[in-house]
Amino acid sequence: MHNKTVAIVGATGAVGREFIGCIERRGIPLKQLKLLASPRSAGKTYPFRGENLVVEETTAAAFEGVDIALFSAGSGISKEFAPIAVKAGAVVVDNSSAFRADPEIPLVVPEINADRIKAHKGVIANPNCAAITTLVPLWPIHQVNPVKRLIISTYQAASGGGAALMEELEESTRAYLAGQDYAPQVVKYPYAFNLFSHNTAIDPETGYNDEESKVIKETKKIFEDQDIAVSATCVRVPVLRAHSVSMTFECERPISPEEVRELLSKAPGVRLVDDWVNNYFPMPKDASGQDDVLVGRIRRDLSDPTGRSISMFVAADQLLKGAALNAVQIAELL
């Protein structure tokens, strides 16, 4: 990424703006940063390193001379323009679901499988945000004592649905507190002081929604283990930008909470927040704006008498490690 020309596709969206912030905060020396978006956003300006960058329309010609293209404009745009960007000579790091399931395309979390980057053929997929949040703290354990079964429940923030859903949460909350009616625009259900099953389609055969299916499939692909048993319940909660996950996992051999804490205390991208005395554990308010995945509530799963199972709770910023930061880390490794 150093001294390269980098393009951000979807630069005016929630993740796109975080791409700009990540690059600036990390002090990455670039040759040029190009901001690309839809025709209606063309002409807008965003500050970057003391100057105002003008947003351009995403066209085939816009990728000329681009070395790395960071995409976060939805799967439709990725499917249309990623091949064009690659043909123009760029490496694409895509934040949508367009290419994640493709066995030929690496699905990368740098703390877990950075070596897969070398296998790219022009496109690298950024995983689902709930999958990243779950797997970064699970990987150090899996390496030492393989995880055979994983059950998660997610508490997913509005940011996962983009800037429009974040705005809907804020506006509907104001209306609720003022005693006013608010007709949902982005999701079907009232969002203020409410939570609901993740707003993606339900598979009529399994009963799992798309988000849950993504987490299950992506866990197997990232861990390169098709035998790991995974079940997920994904829920949208009235939080702006940090996802949380309650997880219980069963290892191949008995494992203690002390062993888990020791492993996670040294793990990259992880920060322990496990204060039993003060009942202080990972919270979205603390994870928001942070690069690390916060991990706590580490305890034995008392429903498993074999001693092979652990329960814990994690939280991570969906726009950072769940999206933009992970993609920028991939680009840095390129």
Short mmCIF file of C-alpha atoms in Angstrom, two decimals:
data_model
loop_
_atom_site.label_atom_id
_atom_site.label_comp_id
_atom_site.label_asym_id
_atom_site.label_seq_id
_atom_site.Cartn_x
_atom_site.Cartn_y
_atom_site.Cartn_z
CA MET A 1 0.00 0.00 0.00
CA HIS A 2 3.01 2.29 0.53
CA ASN A 3 3.42 4.87 -2.24
CA LYS A 4 0.59 3.29 -4.23
CA THR A 5 -2.46 4.82 -5.83
CA VAL A 6 -5.46 3.65 -3.82
CA ALA A 7 -9.10 4.01 -4.81
CA ILE A 8 -12.03 3.79 -2.40
CA VAL A 9 -15.27 2.66 -4.07
CA GLY A 10 -18.29 3.71 -2.02
CA ALA A 11 -16.25 6.49 -0.42
CA THR A 12 -19.27 8.42 0.84
CA GLY A 13 -20.82 5.48 2.72
CA ALA A 14 -20.28 4.61 6.38
CA VAL A 15 -17.47 2.13 5.66
CA GLY A 16 -16.00 4.28 2.89
CA ARG A 17 -15.54 7.18 5.28
CA GLU A 18 -13.87 4.81 7.75
CA PHE A 19 -11.47 3.71 4.99
CA ILE A 20 -10.35 7.35 4.68
CA GLY A 21 -9.99 7.67 8.46
CA CYS A 22 -8.04 4.40 8.82
CA ILE A 23 -5.55 5.34 6.12
CA GLU A 24 -5.03 8.77 7.66
CA ARG A 25 -4.66 7.50 11.26
CA ARG A 26 -2.23 4.76 10.29
CA GLY A 27 -0.02 7.26 8.46
CA ILE A 28 0.25 5.13 5.33
CA PRO A 29 2.26 7.00 2.67
CA LEU A 30 0.26 6.95 -0.55
CA LYS A 31 1.01 8.20 -4.01
CA GLN A 32 -2.65 9.19 -4.45
CA LEU A 33 -6.04 8.51 -2.85
CA LYS A 34 -9.03 8.48 -5.21
CA LEU A 35 -12.58 8.67 -3.87
CA LEU A 36 -15.22 6.99 -6.04
CA ALA A 37 -18.97 6.79 -5.52
CA SER A 38 -22.33 6.96 -7.30
CA PRO A 39 -23.15 9.77 -9.76
CA ARG A 40 -25.29 11.54 -7.15
CA SER A 41 -22.32 11.73 -4.76
CA ALA A 42 -19.81 12.91 -7.37
CA GLY A 43 -18.50 16.38 -6.59
CA LYS A 44 -18.68 16.03 -2.81
CA THR A 45 -15.44 16.72 -0.96
CA TYR A 46 -13.81 14.98 2.02
CA PRO A 47 -10.80 16.20 3.98
CA PHE A 48 -7.65 14.06 3.84
CA ARG A 49 -4.22 15.11 5.11
CA GLY A 50 -4.87 18.80 4.89
CA GLU A 51 -6.58 18.89 1.52
CA ASN A 52 -10.10 18.31 0.23
CA LEU A 53 -10.48 15.33 -2.09
CA VAL A 54 -13.25 15.50 -4.67
CA VAL A 55 -15.43 12.42 -5.11
CA GLU A 56 -15.51 11.05 -8.65
CA GLU A 57 -18.15 8.90 -10.29
CA THR A 58 -17.30 5.18 -10.35
CA THR A 59 -16.56 4.43 -14.00
CA ALA A 60 -14.23 2.06 -15.84
CA ALA A 61 -11.88 4.93 -16.63
CA ALA A 62 -11.57 5.84 -12.94
CA PHE A 63 -9.45 2.72 -12.28
CA GLU A 64 -6.65 3.66 -14.69
CA GLY A 65 -3.39 3.81 -12.73
CA VAL A 66 -4.97 2.42 -9.52
CA ASP A 67 -2.84 -0.14 -7.63
CA ILE A 68 -5.30 -1.12 -4.87
CA ALA A 69 -9.08 -0.65 -4.89
CA LEU A 70 -11.01 -0.86 -1.62
CA PHE A 71 -14.66 -1.65 -2.37
CA SER A 72 -17.59 -1.05 -0.04
CA ALA A 73 -20.53 -0.13 -2.23
CA GLY A 74 -22.61 -3.32 -2.16
CA SER A 75 -22.30 -6.63 -3.98
CA GLY A 76 -23.89 -5.34 -7.20
CA ILE A 77 -21.25 -2.63 -7.68
CA SER A 78 -18.49 -5.10 -6.72
CA LYS A 79 -19.64 -7.65 -9.29
CA GLU A 80 -19.80 -4.96 -11.97
CA PHE A 81 -16.63 -3.00 -11.30
CA ALA A 82 -14.19 -5.37 -9.51
CA PRO A 83 -13.36 -7.26 -12.76
CA ILE A 84 -12.87 -3.89 -14.50
CA ALA A 85 -10.52 -2.72 -11.73
CA VAL A 86 -8.52 -5.96 -11.90
CA LYS A 87 -8.26 -5.70 -15.69
CA ALA A 88 -6.91 -2.16 -15.24
CA GLY A 89 -4.15 -3.59 -13.01
CA ALA A 90 -5.55 -3.07 -9.52
CA VAL A 91 -5.85 -5.56 -6.68
CA VAL A 92 -9.37 -5.40 -5.24
CA VAL A 93 -10.13 -5.80 -1.54
CA ASP A 94 -13.89 -6.23 -1.47
CA ASN A 95 -16.02 -5.61 1.60
CA SER A 96 -19.28 -6.97 0.13
CA SER A 97 -20.57 -10.54 0.07
CA ALA A 98 -20.06 -10.78 -3.71
CA PHE A 99 -16.96 -13.01 -3.69
CA ARG A 100 -16.72 -14.46 -0.18
CA ALA A 101 -18.11 -17.89 -1.05
CA ASP A 102 -15.97 -18.30 -4.18
CA PRO A 103 -13.41 -21.05 -3.43
CA GLU A 104 -10.91 -19.36 -5.75
CA ILE A 105 -10.97 -16.06 -3.85
CA PRO A 106 -9.13 -15.69 -0.52
CA LEU A 107 -11.30 -14.71 2.46
CA VAL A 108 -8.87 -13.02 4.80
CA VAL A 109 -8.59 -11.93 8.43
CA PRO A 110 -4.92 -10.87 8.76
CA GLU A 111 -4.58 -12.16 12.36
CA ILE A 112 -5.73 -15.59 11.17
CA ASN A 113 -4.79 -16.35 7.56
CA ALA A 114 -2.66 -13.55 6.15
CA ASP A 115 -0.76 -16.15 4.12
CA ARG A 116 -3.87 -16.63 1.94
CA ILE A 117 -3.30 -13.15 0.47
CA LYS A 118 -0.52 -14.58 -1.70
CA ALA A 119 -3.05 -16.82 -3.47
CA HIS A 120 -5.10 -13.93 -4.84
CA LYS A 121 -5.88 -13.60 -8.53
CA GLY A 122 -6.83 -9.96 -8.37
CA VAL A 123 -9.58 -10.04 -5.72
CA ILE A 124 -9.42 -10.59 -1.95
CA ALA A 125 -12.66 -10.79 0.03
CA ASN A 126 -13.17 -9.10 3.38
CA PRO A 127 -15.29 -11.38 5.61
CA ASN A 128 -18.66 -10.71 7.19
CA CYS A 129 -18.38 -8.35 10.18
CA ALA A 130 -19.96 -10.78 12.65
CA ALA A 131 -17.60 -13.52 11.46
CA ILE A 132 -14.53 -11.32 11.98
CA THR A 133 -15.68 -10.29 15.47
CA THR A 134 -16.21 -13.94 16.41
CA LEU A 135 -13.13 -15.49 14.85
CA VAL A 136 -10.31 -13.10 15.80
CA PRO A 137 -10.47 -14.14 19.50
CA LEU A 138 -11.35 -17.76 18.68
CA TRP A 139 -8.36 -18.41 16.41
CA PRO A 140 -5.60 -18.37 19.10
CA ILE A 141 -7.59 -21.00 21.01
CA HIS A 142 -8.29 -23.07 17.89
CA GLN A 143 -4.57 -23.24 17.11
CA VAL A 144 -3.76 -24.78 20.49
CA ASN A 145 -6.90 -26.85 21.17
CA PRO A 146 -9.06 -27.20 18.02
CA VAL A 147 -12.62 -25.90 18.29
CA LYS A 148 -15.04 -28.64 17.22
CA ARG A 149 -18.36 -26.88 17.86
CA LEU A 150 -19.37 -23.22 18.08
CA ILE A 151 -22.70 -21.66 19.06
CA ILE A 152 -23.09 -17.88 18.82
CA SER A 153 -25.74 -15.24 19.34
CA THR A 154 -24.93 -11.84 17.86
CA TYR A 155 -25.99 -8.36 18.95
CA GLN A 156 -25.45 -6.41 15.71
CA ALA A 157 -25.30 -2.64 15.40
CA ALA A 158 -27.08 -0.37 12.94
CA SER A 159 -23.83 0.38 11.13
CA GLY A 160 -23.96 -3.09 9.58
CA GLY A 161 -26.92 -1.81 7.58
CA GLY A 162 -25.06 1.30 6.45
CA ALA A 163 -25.32 5.02 7.13
CA ALA A 164 -29.05 5.05 6.31
CA LEU A 165 -29.84 2.54 9.07
CA MET A 166 -27.69 4.43 11.58
CA GLU A 167 -29.68 7.56 10.73
CA GLU A 168 -32.94 5.64 11.12
CA LEU A 169 -31.94 4.48 14.59
CA GLU A 170 -31.13 8.05 15.64
CA GLU A 171 -34.27 9.58 14.13
CA SER A 172 -36.65 6.88 15.38
CA THR A 173 -35.15 7.19 18.89
CA ARG A 174 -35.73 10.95 18.88
CA ALA A 175 -39.30 10.41 17.71
CA TYR A 176 -39.92 7.75 20.35
CA LEU A 177 -38.65 9.99 23.15
CA ALA A 178 -40.79 12.86 21.86
CA GLY A 179 -43.87 10.64 21.77
CA GLN A 180 -44.11 10.94 17.99
CA ASP A 181 -44.91 8.29 15.40
CA TYR A 182 -42.06 7.17 13.15
CA ALA A 183 -42.62 5.03 10.07
CA PRO A 184 -39.62 2.70 9.47
CA GLN A 185 -37.91 3.36 6.14
CA VAL A 186 -34.87 1.07 5.99
CA VAL A 187 -36.07 -1.94 8.01
CA LYS A 188 -39.57 -3.33 8.50
CA TYR A 189 -39.72 -2.92 12.26
CA PRO A 190 -39.49 -0.08 14.77
CA TYR A 191 -35.82 0.21 15.73
CA ALA A 192 -35.87 2.50 18.77
CA PHE A 193 -35.83 0.52 22.04
CA ASN A 194 -36.36 -2.68 20.07
CA LEU A 195 -34.39 -5.57 18.66
CA PHE A 196 -35.26 -8.06 15.94
CA SER A 197 -33.92 -11.00 13.98
CA HIS A 198 -31.32 -9.83 11.46
CA ASN A 199 -33.11 -8.25 8.52
CA THR A 200 -32.00 -10.72 5.84
CA ALA A 201 -33.97 -13.42 4.04
CA ILE A 202 -34.74 -16.73 5.77
CA ASP A 203 -33.68 -19.95 4.06
CA PRO A 204 -36.94 -21.98 3.91
CA GLU A 205 -35.04 -25.26 4.29
CA THR A 206 -32.83 -24.46 7.29
CA GLY A 207 -34.67 -21.58 8.97
CA TYR A 208 -31.39 -19.64 9.12
CA ASN A 209 -31.22 -16.11 7.72
CA ASP A 210 -28.55 -14.98 5.25
CA GLU A 211 -26.40 -13.38 7.93
CA GLU A 212 -26.36 -16.58 9.99
CA SER A 213 -25.56 -18.68 6.94
CA LYS A 214 -22.68 -16.34 6.03
CA VAL A 215 -21.13 -16.68 9.50
CA ILE A 216 -21.41 -20.47 9.37
CA LYS A 217 -19.90 -20.81 5.89
CA GLU A 218 -17.22 -18.18 6.39
CA THR A 219 -16.04 -19.74 9.66
CA LYS A 220 -15.41 -23.02 7.83
CA LYS A 221 -13.60 -21.26 4.98
CA ILE A 222 -11.40 -19.00 7.12
CA PHE A 223 -10.46 -21.79 9.54
CA GLU A 224 -10.07 -24.18 6.57
CA ASP A 225 -12.12 -26.73 8.49
CA GLN A 226 -15.33 -27.99 6.89
CA ASP A 227 -16.02 -30.24 9.90
CA ILE A 228 -16.36 -27.50 12.52
CA ALA A 229 -20.00 -27.43 13.69
CA VAL A 230 -21.43 -23.89 13.83
CA SER A 231 -24.84 -22.51 14.79
CA ALA A 232 -25.65 -18.79 14.78
CA THR A 233 -28.55 -16.57 15.82
CA CYS A 234 -28.04 -13.05 14.47
CA VAL A 235 -30.02 -10.18 15.99
CA ARG A 236 -30.09 -6.46 15.18
CA VAL A 237 -29.93 -4.30 18.33
CA PRO A 238 -30.31 -0.52 18.84
CA VAL A 239 -26.58 0.21 19.01
CA LEU A 240 -24.91 2.53 16.50
CA ARG A 241 -21.62 0.94 15.47
CA ALA A 242 -20.26 -1.96 17.55
CA HIS A 243 -21.25 -5.61 17.21
CA SER A 244 -21.24 -7.94 20.22
CA VAL A 245 -21.25 -11.74 20.24
CA SER A 246 -22.09 -14.26 22.94
CA MET A 247 -20.30 -17.50 22.13
CA THR A 248 -19.94 -20.98 23.53
CA PHE A 249 -17.38 -23.28 21.95
CA GLU A 250 -16.35 -26.87 22.52
CA CYS A 251 -12.71 -27.86 22.06
CA GLU A 252 -11.14 -31.20 21.20
CA ARG A 253 -9.66 -31.54 24.69
CA PRO A 254 -10.55 -30.09 28.12
CA ILE A 255 -9.67 -26.42 28.48
CA SER A 256 -9.82 -24.00 31.42
CA PRO A 257 -10.82 -20.33 31.53
CA GLU A 258 -7.31 -19.58 32.79
CA GLU A 259 -5.79 -21.14 29.67
CA VAL A 260 -8.13 -19.11 27.47
CA ARG A 261 -7.22 -15.87 29.25
CA GLU A 262 -3.52 -16.63 28.90
CA LEU A 263 -3.87 -17.30 25.17
CA LEU A 264 -5.94 -14.19 24.56
CA SER A 265 -3.70 -11.92 26.63
CA LYS A 266 -1.01 -12.38 23.97
CA ALA A 267 -3.26 -12.56 20.90
CA PRO A 268 -2.96 -9.89 18.18
CA GLY A 269 -6.02 -7.72 17.68
CA VAL A 270 -7.56 -8.74 21.02
CA ARG A 271 -7.90 -6.89 24.34
CA LEU A 272 -9.08 -8.57 27.53
CA VAL A 273 -11.89 -6.79 29.39
CA ASP A 274 -12.71 -9.37 32.05
CA ASP A 275 -13.14 -7.64 35.41
CA TRP A 276 -15.25 -9.98 37.58
CA VAL A 277 -14.94 -7.85 40.72
CA ASN A 278 -16.48 -4.77 39.10
CA ASN A 279 -18.72 -6.72 36.70
CA TYR A 280 -17.03 -4.89 33.83
CA PHE A 281 -16.96 -6.71 30.51
CA PRO A 282 -16.96 -5.87 26.77
CA MET A 283 -19.52 -3.23 25.83
CA PRO A 284 -20.34 -1.56 22.50
CA LYS A 285 -19.63 1.87 24.02
CA ASP A 286 -16.05 0.83 24.75
CA ALA A 287 -15.52 -1.06 21.48
CA SER A 288 -16.72 1.87 19.35
CA GLY A 289 -13.75 3.65 17.78
CA GLN A 290 -11.31 0.92 18.89
CA ASP A 291 -9.24 -1.33 16.62
CA ASP A 292 -9.19 -4.33 18.97
CA VAL A 293 -11.83 -6.96 19.62
CA LEU A 294 -12.73 -6.76 23.32
CA VAL A 295 -13.10 -10.13 25.08
CA GLY A 296 -14.45 -11.05 28.51
CA ARG A 297 -16.96 -13.09 30.53
CA ILE A 298 -14.59 -16.03 30.04
CA ARG A 299 -15.98 -18.97 32.00
CA ARG A 300 -16.66 -22.68 31.85
CA ASP A 301 -19.79 -23.80 30.07
CA LEU A 302 -21.44 -25.55 33.01
CA SER A 303 -23.73 -27.51 30.67
CA ASP A 304 -20.72 -29.54 29.44
CA PRO A 305 -19.47 -31.92 32.17
CA THR A 306 -16.43 -32.91 30.06
CA GLY A 307 -14.70 -29.55 30.67
CA ARG A 308 -14.12 -29.01 26.95
CA SER A 309 -16.43 -26.00 26.57
CA ILE A 310 -15.99 -22.28 27.29
CA SER A 311 -18.44 -19.37 27.12
CA MET A 312 -17.36 -15.78 26.54
CA PHE A 313 -18.58 -12.40 25.29
CA VAL A 314 -16.90 -10.14 22.74
CA ALA A 315 -17.47 -6.71 21.21
CA ALA A 316 -15.84 -4.96 18.24
CA ASP A 317 -16.37 -1.85 16.14
CA GLN A 318 -18.32 -3.02 13.08
CA LEU A 319 -17.06 -0.18 10.90
CA LEU A 320 -13.41 -0.71 11.90
CA LYS A 321 -12.28 -4.30 12.56
CA GLY A 322 -15.59 -5.55 11.19
CA ALA A 323 -15.06 -3.77 7.88
CA ALA A 324 -12.70 -0.90 7.01
CA LEU A 325 -9.77 -1.68 9.32
CA ASN A 326 -9.64 -5.33 8.29
CA ALA A 327 -9.60 -4.34 4.60
CA VAL A 328 -6.90 -1.71 5.15
CA GLN A 329 -4.79 -4.28 7.04
CA ILE A 330 -5.11 -6.58 4.02
CA ALA A 331 -4.08 -3.72 1.71
CA GLU A 332 -1.06 -2.97 3.93
CA LEU A 333 0.06 -6.60 3.63
CA LEU A 334 -0.27 -6.44 -0.15
#
